[in-house]
């Protein structure tokens, strides 16, 4: 896995999702993101996954998900 | 701005559901957005245009409107939804604002606003999945708590990514101060919005959206996002808030100056809460912070401030959930409760049963004082000893209010009616603003009190209230909280920035109020322009803020007889001074307070009775509103 998430730091805000969709499509749509974040409201747990559409932000200076994670919870190795 | 000047950012539709007829339709957002941008201002516009003054909150004709902000689902801190309706307490404008992940989902489903009218014959919920919108049978949900409702809907719909806004048993029973809960934790609390939802037989709104929000100017948007993120990161309060939450940063230190300013003790008998109690409630080793397991964030929020707590020992072992805010501490001091486990439990129970925290705490504090004075006894309370500091009794009382059991039925009616029924002079200490219970401080921080007292939506501290000392108000400004003279200007500024925050849907803790306190109106303008392709300036946004506030003032003018009297602090705070602590002797001195109010009216363009002037509305291009008010005899010519 080229992307690592620090579960302790992750607040479940989903900024990574929307910025990922912006990278791919130039619009905002969590459903069109490579990364998905799921909050379980009953337990406060936050789950995540990255699917095969992730291109590690090819063509961008920095990976958008990492850049816009305000909690420093994501690290992308490329 | 013309409707076709908006090139991005809108979901596009305003969804309209009539529960009486079952009719579902939608119309375009753009014509509204071109005038009012989004969020609360559009909600206010629709309420003013479509509701007759004689409509009561409980009538099917009352509208319940959910309006996501223009930057909700897009901008940092853009998580918020404004819920507007007729206020169950004042009969005027009702409004509550909520974060979480509901508003963004509504927008991804294609709707900026949801307007609910009518009343269903039997309990229903609304299921919104992109284009598919259905009114569904909710008998299997009726009687369930908010927590159960979310779980049952996830099951029934087979998707746990569905966002749920729902009422609990309190809203079903039309307890006046009922909330609408989102994501099991975030409350649209004020104005009795959950009570209105209950009166419509609407148990929940469940939404799932997989659509897109367009960005008109990608480069400008990216720049504005980068600037916003930089400001959030540079703010010295961001990281502490992310790690420890707001209450966990400021109030673990019992000597933090805010402790002396913000907290009302024992239903307003004093405005000073003893150091030992502060320590007991908030110290990191054994107080409320000790039970914090995690901090969570609302949608796309860089300042995540929401604690998830879990009690792992003692009488409340096993209680867990999200929620413990500064309002929780305000509620604790009102009741003199220093027991952290009982306070966490009571607070989460309010969410679970669908009761607004300020309402439940305010009504309970009144009941505790009635108990102290012998107006209520253990016979009336089914054995609950409502003695100051008794947290276990609060847990019991919350349940009674939500289910309208015994004395809870009296409290469910709100402060004015409850005090009228009980008598014995209890109206004097039924602390309320325009009929809504209030747990806010008035006597020490004058700017805070001025904002609460004059709020068009019946109290609460988000319509201009501030402290000074750099923590609230224009960045860098420092002023004495307890003086009168300079407050009108600051309060008006803060009230206007809040208008813009409710229009854009950006959280005040990311914005201009407190918390991370990072973004300003210029940032909102840059974000809006990047997203929508518009060219609005900071000054134009501030003017829009004035217009938005004038919509609510107009609504109140047409729908109520409220006047200057209703903009004064509760009587107790004018008569009784603070009894102890560093601000001993402070109160709302009627003459000085009156002069402050005069000045506050003046800068808003109101007359000395608090009525809008024709010239004020004309200057805001609101001649139609002026005409309506003139016809009703409510305009100052
Ligand atoms: S942006 Fe960071 S904190 Fe937010 S959900 Fe993604 S990984 Fe978690
Ligand atoms: S690296 Fe880029 S494409 Fe991959 S998940 Fe992050 S934002 Fe999406
Ligand atoms: S600052 Fe707190 S309340 Fe505001 S949007 Fe972020 S997490 Fe939600």
XYZ file of C-alpha atoms and ligand atoms in Angstrom:
739
model
C 0.000 0.000 0.000
C 1.444 3.324 -1.072
C -0.899 5.350 1.149
C -0.745 5.079 4.913
C -3.286 6.399 7.327
C -2.640 7.056 10.990
C -5.909 5.948 12.570
C -5.146 7.804 15.788
C -4.894 11.088 13.968
C -7.728 10.575 11.519
C -10.835 12.539 12.607
C -13.078 11.175 9.870
C -13.509 14.575 8.204
C -13.404 13.250 4.617
C -11.423 16.188 3.229
C -9.260 13.580 1.517
C -12.311 12.226 -0.324
C -13.422 15.504 -1.774
C -9.947 16.621 -2.786
C -9.359 13.270 -4.427
C -12.509 13.714 -6.485
C -11.298 17.188 -7.399
C -8.019 15.697 -8.639
C -9.798 13.132 -10.777
C -12.759 15.088 -12.075
C -12.335 18.768 -11.236
C -15.486 18.646 -9.168
C -16.478 17.668 -5.652
C -17.992 14.233 -5.136
C -17.033 11.743 -2.415
C -18.623 8.987 -4.487
C -16.024 9.624 -7.199
C -13.044 9.501 -4.839
C -10.417 6.771 -4.792
C -10.224 6.996 -1.048
C -13.248 6.393 1.109
C -13.738 7.120 4.740
C -16.513 5.615 6.776
C -17.517 6.758 10.224
C -19.337 4.440 12.569
C -21.359 6.900 14.582
C -22.220 4.470 17.358
C -18.621 3.698 18.266
C -16.726 6.690 16.955
C -14.578 4.396 14.845
C -13.433 5.523 11.416
C -12.687 3.043 8.628
C -11.036 3.693 5.307
C -10.095 2.124 2.029
C -8.405 3.093 -1.216
C -9.499 1.559 -4.498
C -7.720 0.841 -7.773
C -8.588 4.227 -9.278
C -5.905 5.875 -7.139
C -3.146 7.066 -9.474
C -1.114 8.588 -6.642
C -2.096 11.963 -8.005
C -0.203 11.645 -11.207
C 0.484 15.051 -12.689
C -0.034 16.923 -9.448
C 2.771 18.475 -7.436
C 1.584 16.768 -4.259
C -1.035 14.128 -3.560
C -4.210 16.033 -2.814
C -5.426 13.800 -0.032
C -2.223 14.220 1.931
C -1.998 17.936 1.243
C -5.505 18.688 2.458
C -5.580 16.395 5.459
C -5.467 18.942 8.259
C -4.583 16.289 10.800
C -1.447 14.957 9.170
C -3.065 11.539 9.122
C -2.184 10.562 5.541
C 1.175 9.827 3.980
C 1.499 8.956 0.317
C 4.714 7.400 -0.952
C 5.330 7.927 -4.664
C -26.146 39.015 -9.628
C -28.173 37.156 -12.261
C -29.088 33.502 -11.887
C -26.948 32.486 -14.856
C -23.917 34.256 -13.390
C -23.577 31.322 -11.033
C -21.383 28.753 -12.737
C -20.722 26.259 -10.014
C -21.225 25.125 -6.476
C -24.966 24.601 -6.507
C -26.556 21.206 -6.222
C -29.252 22.913 -8.222
C -32.638 22.050 -6.770
C -34.864 23.001 -3.869
C -36.826 19.911 -2.900
C -40.381 20.466 -1.732
C -42.374 17.828 0.071
C -45.970 18.282 1.186
C -46.757 15.694 3.830
C -50.486 16.415 3.727
C -50.947 15.687 0.032
C -47.886 13.529 -0.596
C -46.803 15.832 -3.387
C -43.079 15.925 -4.105
C -41.552 18.436 -6.494
C -38.512 20.616 -6.849
C -37.543 23.943 -8.272
C -34.295 25.609 -9.234
C -32.009 27.065 -6.595
C -30.287 29.553 -8.890
C -32.930 32.325 -8.849
C -32.751 32.297 -5.050
C -28.984 31.972 -4.940
C -28.501 34.939 -7.247
C -30.124 37.118 -4.584
C -29.258 35.371 -1.327
C -26.382 32.961 -2.136
C -27.565 30.101 0.068
C -28.180 28.537 3.469
C -30.135 30.438 6.047
C -30.807 33.505 3.892
C -32.674 31.404 1.327
C -34.540 29.598 4.105
C -35.546 32.966 5.550
C -36.648 34.215 2.147
C -38.892 31.207 1.605
C -40.409 31.428 5.090
C -41.148 35.107 4.701
C -42.689 34.682 1.262
C -44.682 31.545 1.824
C -46.021 31.645 5.353
C -48.880 33.716 6.645
C -48.447 35.546 9.960
C -51.455 33.831 11.518
C -49.956 30.376 10.969
C -48.987 28.818 14.282
C -45.962 26.579 14.724
C -48.178 23.549 15.175
C -50.242 24.158 12.036
C -49.641 21.970 8.993
C -49.036 25.219 7.062
C -45.886 25.846 9.057
C -42.791 25.115 6.979
C -39.748 23.216 8.174
C -36.795 24.061 5.948
C -33.378 22.456 5.821
C -30.887 24.624 3.941
C -27.306 23.575 3.328
C -24.870 26.443 2.900
C -23.506 27.498 -0.474
C -20.099 26.056 0.480
C -21.418 23.093 2.450
C -19.778 19.929 1.181
C -16.977 21.950 -0.415
C -15.097 24.418 1.784
C -13.095 23.773 4.966
C -15.557 23.735 7.853
C -18.363 23.713 5.288
C -20.457 21.140 7.044
C -23.424 23.138 8.158
C -27.139 23.151 7.543
C -29.587 25.787 8.722
C -32.974 24.550 9.904
C -35.627 27.237 9.876
C -39.273 27.314 10.841
C -41.696 29.189 13.025
C -40.218 29.475 16.513
C -42.242 27.473 19.043
C -41.214 29.842 21.838
C -41.566 33.307 20.346
C -43.891 32.740 17.421
C -41.287 34.571 15.341
C -38.375 33.299 13.309
C -37.014 29.968 14.427
C -33.575 28.831 13.389
C -31.057 26.207 14.397
C -27.773 25.309 12.789
C -26.159 21.903 12.634
C -22.928 20.377 11.348
C -22.094 16.738 10.768
C -22.345 15.030 7.408
C -26.032 15.473 6.588
C -25.964 18.783 4.683
C -23.140 17.714 2.348
C -24.994 14.457 1.592
C -28.165 16.393 0.770
C -26.193 18.482 -1.695
C -24.555 15.443 -3.305
C -28.058 14.062 -3.715
C -28.867 17.141 -5.769
C -30.654 19.401 -3.294
C -29.488 22.612 -1.660
C -32.674 22.930 0.370
C -35.515 20.779 1.569
C -38.838 22.449 2.315
C -41.296 20.339 4.270
C -44.911 21.455 4.540
C -48.136 19.856 5.717
C -48.653 17.077 8.189
C -48.722 13.342 7.605
C -51.679 11.342 8.914
C -49.393 8.752 10.447
C -45.654 8.737 11.206
C -43.477 8.919 8.109
C -39.868 9.387 7.158
C -38.415 10.859 4.059
C -36.023 8.806 1.949
C -33.912 10.801 -0.460
C -31.563 8.903 -2.741
C -30.473 11.200 -5.542
C -33.484 11.535 -7.876
C -35.547 9.105 -5.907
C -37.558 10.758 -3.145
C -40.169 8.867 -1.153
C -42.403 9.487 1.810
C -42.303 6.204 3.713
C -44.133 4.606 6.595
C -42.270 5.250 9.859
C -44.441 3.328 12.271
C -41.524 0.989 12.931
C -39.485 3.994 14.039
C -42.064 5.787 16.168
C -41.209 5.620 19.851
C -37.580 4.859 19.118
C -34.675 6.934 20.343
C -32.551 8.897 17.916
C -29.788 6.302 18.244
C -32.161 3.448 17.493
C -33.686 5.356 14.619
C -30.369 5.758 12.832
C -29.537 2.083 13.271
C -32.985 0.926 12.120
C -32.830 3.119 9.045
C -29.374 1.861 8.136
C -30.785 -1.643 8.376
C -34.001 -0.933 6.512
C -32.196 0.859 3.707
C -29.318 -1.590 3.636
C -26.704 1.142 3.609
C -24.827 2.480 6.598
C -23.566 5.477 4.660
C -27.064 6.950 4.717
C -27.158 10.178 6.719
C -30.006 10.545 9.136
C -31.583 13.612 10.702
C -34.257 12.575 13.155
C -36.279 13.349 16.241
C -36.529 11.304 19.414
C -39.378 10.576 21.826
C -39.272 14.252 22.922
C -40.035 15.537 19.439
C -42.764 12.940 18.971
C -44.441 14.251 22.126
C -43.926 17.836 21.062
C -41.829 18.760 24.039
C -41.201 22.405 23.149
C -37.413 22.251 23.307
C -36.934 19.231 21.082
C -33.989 18.926 18.744
C -33.283 17.340 15.403
C -30.258 15.070 15.697
C -27.815 14.403 12.893
C -25.207 11.631 12.825
C -26.216 10.522 16.326
C -24.521 13.540 17.850
C -24.940 16.898 16.221
C -28.007 18.835 17.212
C -30.123 21.403 15.502
C -31.190 22.441 18.961
C -32.771 25.862 19.282
C -36.214 27.248 18.494
C -37.956 23.894 18.985
C -37.232 22.680 15.472
C -37.650 19.043 16.579
C -40.998 19.882 18.114
C -42.167 21.232 14.752
C -40.859 18.106 13.014
C -42.845 16.005 15.508
C -45.973 18.038 14.848
C -45.651 17.069 11.189
C -45.406 13.384 12.078
C -42.038 13.360 10.400
C -39.687 11.049 12.283
C -36.618 11.291 10.107
C -35.013 12.414 6.903
C -32.614 9.847 5.464
C -30.402 10.893 2.604
C -27.819 9.364 0.298
C -26.244 11.289 -2.529
C -23.660 10.282 -5.076
C -23.730 13.318 -7.336
C -21.263 16.121 -7.924
C -20.819 19.771 -7.096
C -19.115 21.728 -9.851
C -16.226 24.130 -9.398
C -16.398 27.172 -11.655
C -12.793 28.362 -11.414
C -10.518 25.497 -10.443
C -7.366 27.577 -10.010
C -9.037 30.240 -7.904
C -10.691 27.496 -5.885
C -7.394 25.706 -5.275
C -5.757 28.956 -4.191
C -8.605 29.786 -1.835
C -8.494 26.281 -0.360
C -4.730 26.463 0.128
C -5.004 29.854 1.801
C -7.771 28.625 4.070
C -5.774 25.538 5.038
C -2.699 27.629 5.739
C -4.694 29.929 8.014
C -6.176 27.001 9.859
C -2.731 25.490 10.357
C -1.225 28.789 11.476
C -3.880 29.402 14.090
C -2.368 28.602 17.480
C -5.642 27.115 18.732
C -6.179 24.605 15.923
C -3.995 21.752 17.096
C -5.018 21.903 20.775
C -8.649 21.866 19.647
C -8.058 18.919 17.307
C -6.420 16.985 20.099
C -8.428 17.975 23.135
C -11.650 19.623 21.904
C -12.738 23.130 22.797
C -13.901 22.425 26.318
C -10.876 20.211 26.890
C -8.484 23.051 26.036
C -9.889 26.036 27.872
C -11.554 24.554 30.905
C -9.132 21.965 32.215
C -7.427 24.960 33.801
C -9.706 26.111 36.634
C -8.068 29.550 36.515
C -8.724 30.178 32.829
C -10.335 33.672 32.727
C -13.325 32.373 30.723
C -14.453 30.437 33.773
C -15.165 33.764 35.498
C -17.010 35.232 32.537
C -19.194 32.658 30.907
C -20.849 30.538 33.511
C -24.092 31.099 35.349
C -24.449 29.256 38.646
C -27.587 27.784 40.187
C -30.138 29.138 37.744
C -28.729 32.633 37.903
C -28.432 32.946 41.651
C -24.790 33.805 40.934
C -22.362 34.098 38.029
C -19.424 32.490 39.748
C -18.706 28.783 40.019
C -16.284 27.667 42.685
C -12.753 26.551 41.805
C -13.135 23.164 43.475
C -16.176 22.340 41.360
C -14.419 23.441 38.180
C -11.633 21.043 39.028
C -13.984 18.208 39.795
C -15.854 18.556 36.509
C -12.968 19.244 34.158
C -9.616 18.084 35.512
C -7.852 15.754 33.083
C -7.232 12.936 35.569
C -10.744 12.322 36.881
C -12.999 14.897 35.200
C -14.888 14.772 31.919
C -11.721 14.848 29.740
C -10.618 11.560 31.311
C -13.443 9.764 29.477
C -12.611 11.150 26.052
C -11.650 8.323 23.697
C -11.424 10.136 20.423
C -11.999 13.453 18.734
C -14.037 13.503 15.527
C -14.735 16.081 12.866
C -17.743 17.227 10.919
C -17.556 17.028 7.144
C -14.383 18.525 5.658
C -13.599 20.265 8.909
C -9.931 20.941 9.595
C -10.549 21.907 13.217
C -12.423 18.796 14.374
C -13.682 19.412 17.866
C -16.176 16.667 18.650
C -15.313 14.413 21.610
C -16.381 10.815 21.744
C -16.555 9.688 25.378
C -16.889 6.362 27.054
C -17.468 5.815 30.763
C -15.602 2.745 31.925
C -16.374 2.598 35.632
C -18.915 3.530 38.277
C -22.660 3.946 38.147
C -22.681 5.049 34.514
C -20.288 2.443 33.203
C -21.057 1.577 29.609
C -22.397 4.969 28.595
C -20.722 6.157 25.425
C -21.259 8.612 22.645
C -20.254 11.804 20.938
C -20.880 15.128 22.570
C -19.600 17.256 25.415
C -19.353 20.896 24.466
C -18.972 24.206 26.236
C -22.777 24.229 26.462
C -22.491 21.072 28.530
C -20.380 22.963 31.052
C -22.815 25.894 30.953
C -25.582 23.418 31.746
C -23.566 21.883 34.576
C -22.972 25.212 36.312
C -26.631 26.213 35.939
C -27.419 23.097 37.976
C -24.281 23.197 40.146
C -23.387 19.701 38.972
C -19.684 18.914 39.252
C -20.070 15.169 38.712
C -18.495 14.503 35.292
C -19.974 11.043 34.727
C -23.528 12.166 35.479
C -23.094 15.226 33.290
C -21.760 13.238 30.326
C -24.587 10.760 30.793
C -27.303 13.410 31.029
C -25.962 15.202 27.974
C -25.822 12.080 25.825
C -29.279 11.105 27.047
C -30.633 14.450 25.840
C -29.278 13.647 22.385
C -30.586 10.126 22.533
C -34.095 11.185 23.542
C -34.094 14.245 21.314
C -34.033 17.066 23.837
C -32.183 20.315 23.274
C -29.460 20.706 25.911
C -30.025 24.374 26.675
C -33.752 23.751 27.017
C -33.386 20.695 29.224
C -30.757 22.350 31.417
C -32.674 25.613 31.640
C -35.972 23.975 32.546
C -34.234 21.644 34.986
C -32.488 24.568 36.682
C -35.882 26.218 37.131
C -37.225 22.992 38.626
C -34.216 22.720 40.969
C -34.872 26.237 42.218
C -38.586 25.468 42.639
C -37.487 22.470 44.706
C -35.196 24.629 46.823
C -38.035 27.056 47.469
C -40.523 24.311 48.298
C -42.698 24.903 45.227
C -41.921 21.385 44.066
C -41.380 18.490 46.456
C -40.326 14.871 46.124
C -44.015 14.046 45.832
C -44.197 16.081 42.635
C -40.978 14.643 41.260
C -41.650 10.955 41.997
C -38.831 10.947 44.502
C -36.180 12.830 42.522
C -34.308 15.097 44.929
C -33.745 18.110 42.721
C -31.012 19.537 44.938
C -28.275 21.706 43.462
C -25.445 19.484 42.379
C -27.476 16.302 42.111
C -26.426 14.895 38.759
C -28.239 11.601 39.170
C -31.495 13.504 39.580
C -30.793 15.344 36.335
C -30.450 12.058 34.473
C -33.858 11.055 35.846
C -35.411 14.402 35.077
C -34.192 14.448 31.471
C -36.005 11.182 30.919
C -39.179 12.580 32.475
C -39.105 15.700 30.305
C -38.525 13.746 27.103
C -41.395 11.348 27.832
C -43.573 14.009 29.507
C -43.848 11.886 32.622
C -45.032 13.477 35.866
C -43.289 16.776 36.483
C -41.620 16.351 33.087
C -44.917 17.194 31.436
C -44.897 20.569 33.179
C -41.302 21.281 32.141
C -41.999 20.189 28.563
C -44.299 23.204 28.198
C -41.461 25.704 28.434
C -40.666 28.399 30.977
C -43.586 30.759 30.475
C -46.369 28.195 30.629
C -44.720 26.071 33.328
C -44.265 29.059 35.622
C -47.809 30.215 34.955
C -49.148 26.814 35.965
C -46.982 26.421 39.042
C -47.269 30.024 40.247
C -45.694 31.013 43.557
C -43.574 33.714 41.931
C -41.662 31.118 39.939
C -41.938 33.237 36.801
C -39.235 35.511 38.206
C -36.636 32.786 37.953
C -37.972 31.025 34.852
C -35.015 32.461 32.972
C -35.873 32.914 29.311
C -35.367 35.105 26.286
C -38.502 35.631 24.202
C -39.948 32.518 25.801
C -36.982 30.197 25.191
C -35.059 29.021 28.296
C -31.637 30.603 28.541
C -28.484 29.389 30.251
C -26.449 32.349 28.981
C -24.473 34.882 31.014
C -25.710 38.476 30.906
C -24.435 40.279 33.957
C -20.684 40.105 33.358
C -19.971 39.914 29.596
C -22.191 42.690 28.267
C -21.491 41.966 24.609
C -22.428 38.346 25.128
C -25.676 39.320 26.802
C -26.513 41.926 24.168
C -26.165 39.330 21.412
C -28.363 36.835 23.247
C -31.039 39.341 24.267
C -31.451 40.801 20.781
C -31.131 37.609 18.776
C -34.007 37.497 16.268
C -34.447 33.792 16.979
C -35.108 34.036 20.734
C -31.809 33.981 22.561
C -28.782 31.671 22.216
C -25.239 32.921 21.833
C -24.569 32.700 18.133
C -26.122 35.946 16.965
C -23.368 38.342 17.891
C -22.367 37.277 21.396
C -18.696 37.727 22.187
C -16.287 38.138 25.068
C -13.275 40.098 23.901
C -9.784 39.147 24.961
C -9.008 37.958 21.421
C -10.947 34.731 21.786
C -14.063 36.071 20.152
C -14.722 39.061 17.944
C -12.617 40.662 15.223
C -9.179 39.082 15.257
C -6.698 40.850 17.462
C -9.317 42.960 19.172
C -9.131 43.126 22.931
C -11.769 44.741 25.065
C -13.128 44.627 28.577
C -15.989 42.136 28.692
C -17.957 43.911 31.402
C -18.191 47.421 29.936
C -21.112 48.648 27.835
C -19.876 51.406 25.554
C -17.976 49.614 22.811
C -20.184 46.528 22.584
C -22.793 47.461 19.952
C -20.188 47.768 17.189
C -18.488 44.494 18.024
C -21.743 42.603 18.469
C -23.100 43.846 15.149
C -19.911 42.817 13.390
C -20.076 39.345 14.927
C -23.779 39.029 14.114
C -23.092 39.854 10.462
C -20.199 37.453 10.093
C -22.433 34.743 11.546
C -25.041 35.566 8.886
C -22.416 34.935 6.238
C -21.275 31.755 7.960
C -24.852 30.448 7.946
C -25.233 31.451 4.297
C -22.031 29.684 3.252
C -22.404 26.839 5.750
C -18.966 27.330 7.285
C -18.600 26.563 10.967
C -18.070 29.513 13.297
C -15.272 27.597 15.041
C -13.315 27.524 11.820
C -14.485 31.030 11.019
C -14.807 34.296 12.874
C -16.111 33.352 16.274
C -13.930 31.169 18.397
C -12.159 27.812 18.296
C -9.608 27.784 15.486
C -10.801 31.312 14.663
C -8.958 31.065 11.385
C -11.080 32.179 8.433
C -12.509 35.598 7.768
C -15.089 37.113 5.463
C -12.440 37.764 2.805
C -11.734 34.017 2.763
C -15.440 33.255 2.295
C -15.528 35.669 -0.647
C -12.493 34.013 -2.258
C -13.951 30.538 -1.771
C -17.381 31.541 -3.093
C -15.868 33.173 -6.148
C -13.694 30.171 -6.933
C -16.588 27.774 -6.495
C -19.438 29.773 -8.036
C -17.520 31.847 -10.555
C -18.857 35.043 -9.072
C -17.104 38.252 -8.113
C -18.510 39.091 -4.727
C -16.435 41.287 -2.452
C -16.086 41.209 1.298
C -18.139 44.418 1.511
C -20.917 42.887 -0.574
C -21.002 39.892 1.722
C -21.275 42.122 4.779
C -24.169 43.890 3.084
C -25.767 40.543 2.346
C -25.403 39.792 6.048
C -27.399 42.926 6.817
C -30.069 41.929 4.327
C -30.267 38.443 5.780
C -30.666 39.801 9.300
C -33.320 42.213 8.022
C -35.281 39.258 6.620
C -35.543 37.797 10.106
C -36.405 41.145 11.663
C -39.114 41.569 9.012
C -40.460 38.106 9.766
C -40.653 38.953 13.456
C -42.314 42.280 12.692
C -45.020 40.601 10.629
C -45.498 37.493 12.739
C -45.220 38.832 16.303
C -45.696 41.843 18.511
C -42.228 41.611 19.985
C -40.596 44.941 20.749
C -37.965 46.576 22.879
C -39.138 44.866 26.089
C -38.357 41.538 24.488
C -34.788 42.608 23.738
C -33.963 43.137 27.426
C -32.070 40.663 29.619
C -34.118 38.421 31.916
C -35.441 40.359 34.920
C -33.279 38.539 37.474
C -30.135 39.771 35.734
C -31.307 43.367 35.831
C -32.203 43.219 39.500
C -29.806 40.860 41.266
C -26.085 41.544 41.128
C -23.453 38.814 40.902
C -22.892 37.655 44.473
C -19.315 36.414 44.473
C -16.096 36.068 42.523
C -13.996 38.700 40.784
C -17.015 40.314 39.131
C -19.099 40.554 42.298
C -21.611 43.388 42.042
C -21.987 43.302 38.233
C -25.497 43.270 36.841
C -27.352 44.619 33.804
C -27.874 48.159 35.024
C -31.115 49.202 33.347
C -30.019 52.667 32.331
C -26.635 51.712 30.945
C -28.065 48.633 29.316
C -30.784 50.754 27.740
C -28.228 53.146 26.292
C -26.259 50.213 24.894
C -29.446 48.884 23.315
C -30.242 52.299 21.820
C -26.806 52.416 20.242
C -27.181 48.856 18.977
C -30.530 49.691 17.372
C -29.035 52.806 15.833
C -26.182 51.025 14.037
C -28.662 48.496 12.661
C -30.974 51.219 11.395
C -33.791 50.419 13.828
C -35.844 52.899 15.810
C -35.860 53.029 19.614
C -38.551 50.334 19.720
C -36.412 47.987 17.668
C -38.479 48.405 14.493
C -36.916 48.545 11.060
C -36.822 51.968 9.425
C -37.975 52.476 5.858
C -34.686 54.128 4.947
C -32.781 51.117 6.277
C -34.718 48.690 4.128
C -34.579 50.954 1.088
C -30.809 51.124 1.369
C -30.737 47.322 1.411
C -32.949 47.098 -1.690
C -35.740 45.660 0.399
C -38.583 48.007 -0.483
C -41.072 45.096 -0.651
C -40.317 44.180 2.924
C -40.775 47.817 3.920
C -44.152 47.861 2.217
C -45.320 44.720 3.992
C -44.226 46.075 7.351
C -45.881 49.423 6.663
C -49.157 47.699 5.856
C -48.974 45.860 9.150
C -48.171 49.078 10.999
C -44.760 47.718 11.988
C -42.447 50.033 10.063
C -40.697 53.066 11.512
C -41.252 55.745 8.874
S -8.537 14.051 5.538
Fe -7.240 13.020 7.044
S -8.365 13.169 8.974
Fe -9.806 13.616 7.328
S -10.772 11.643 6.898
Fe -9.059 11.856 5.473
S -7.365 10.845 6.525
Fe -8.928 11.191 8.055
S -3.097 9.987 -3.947
Fe -4.452 11.220 -5.191
S -5.654 9.743 -6.345
Fe -4.729 8.623 -4.653
S -6.245 8.689 -3.024
Fe -4.871 10.423 -2.706
S -5.895 12.116 -3.754
Fe -6.813 10.221 -4.522
S -15.195 22.990 14.349
Fe -16.252 21.322 15.411
S -18.453 21.831 15.227
Fe -17.364 23.064 13.732
S -17.489 21.892 11.844
Fe -15.544 21.394 12.860
S -15.962 19.552 14.074
Fe -17.943 20.459 13.519
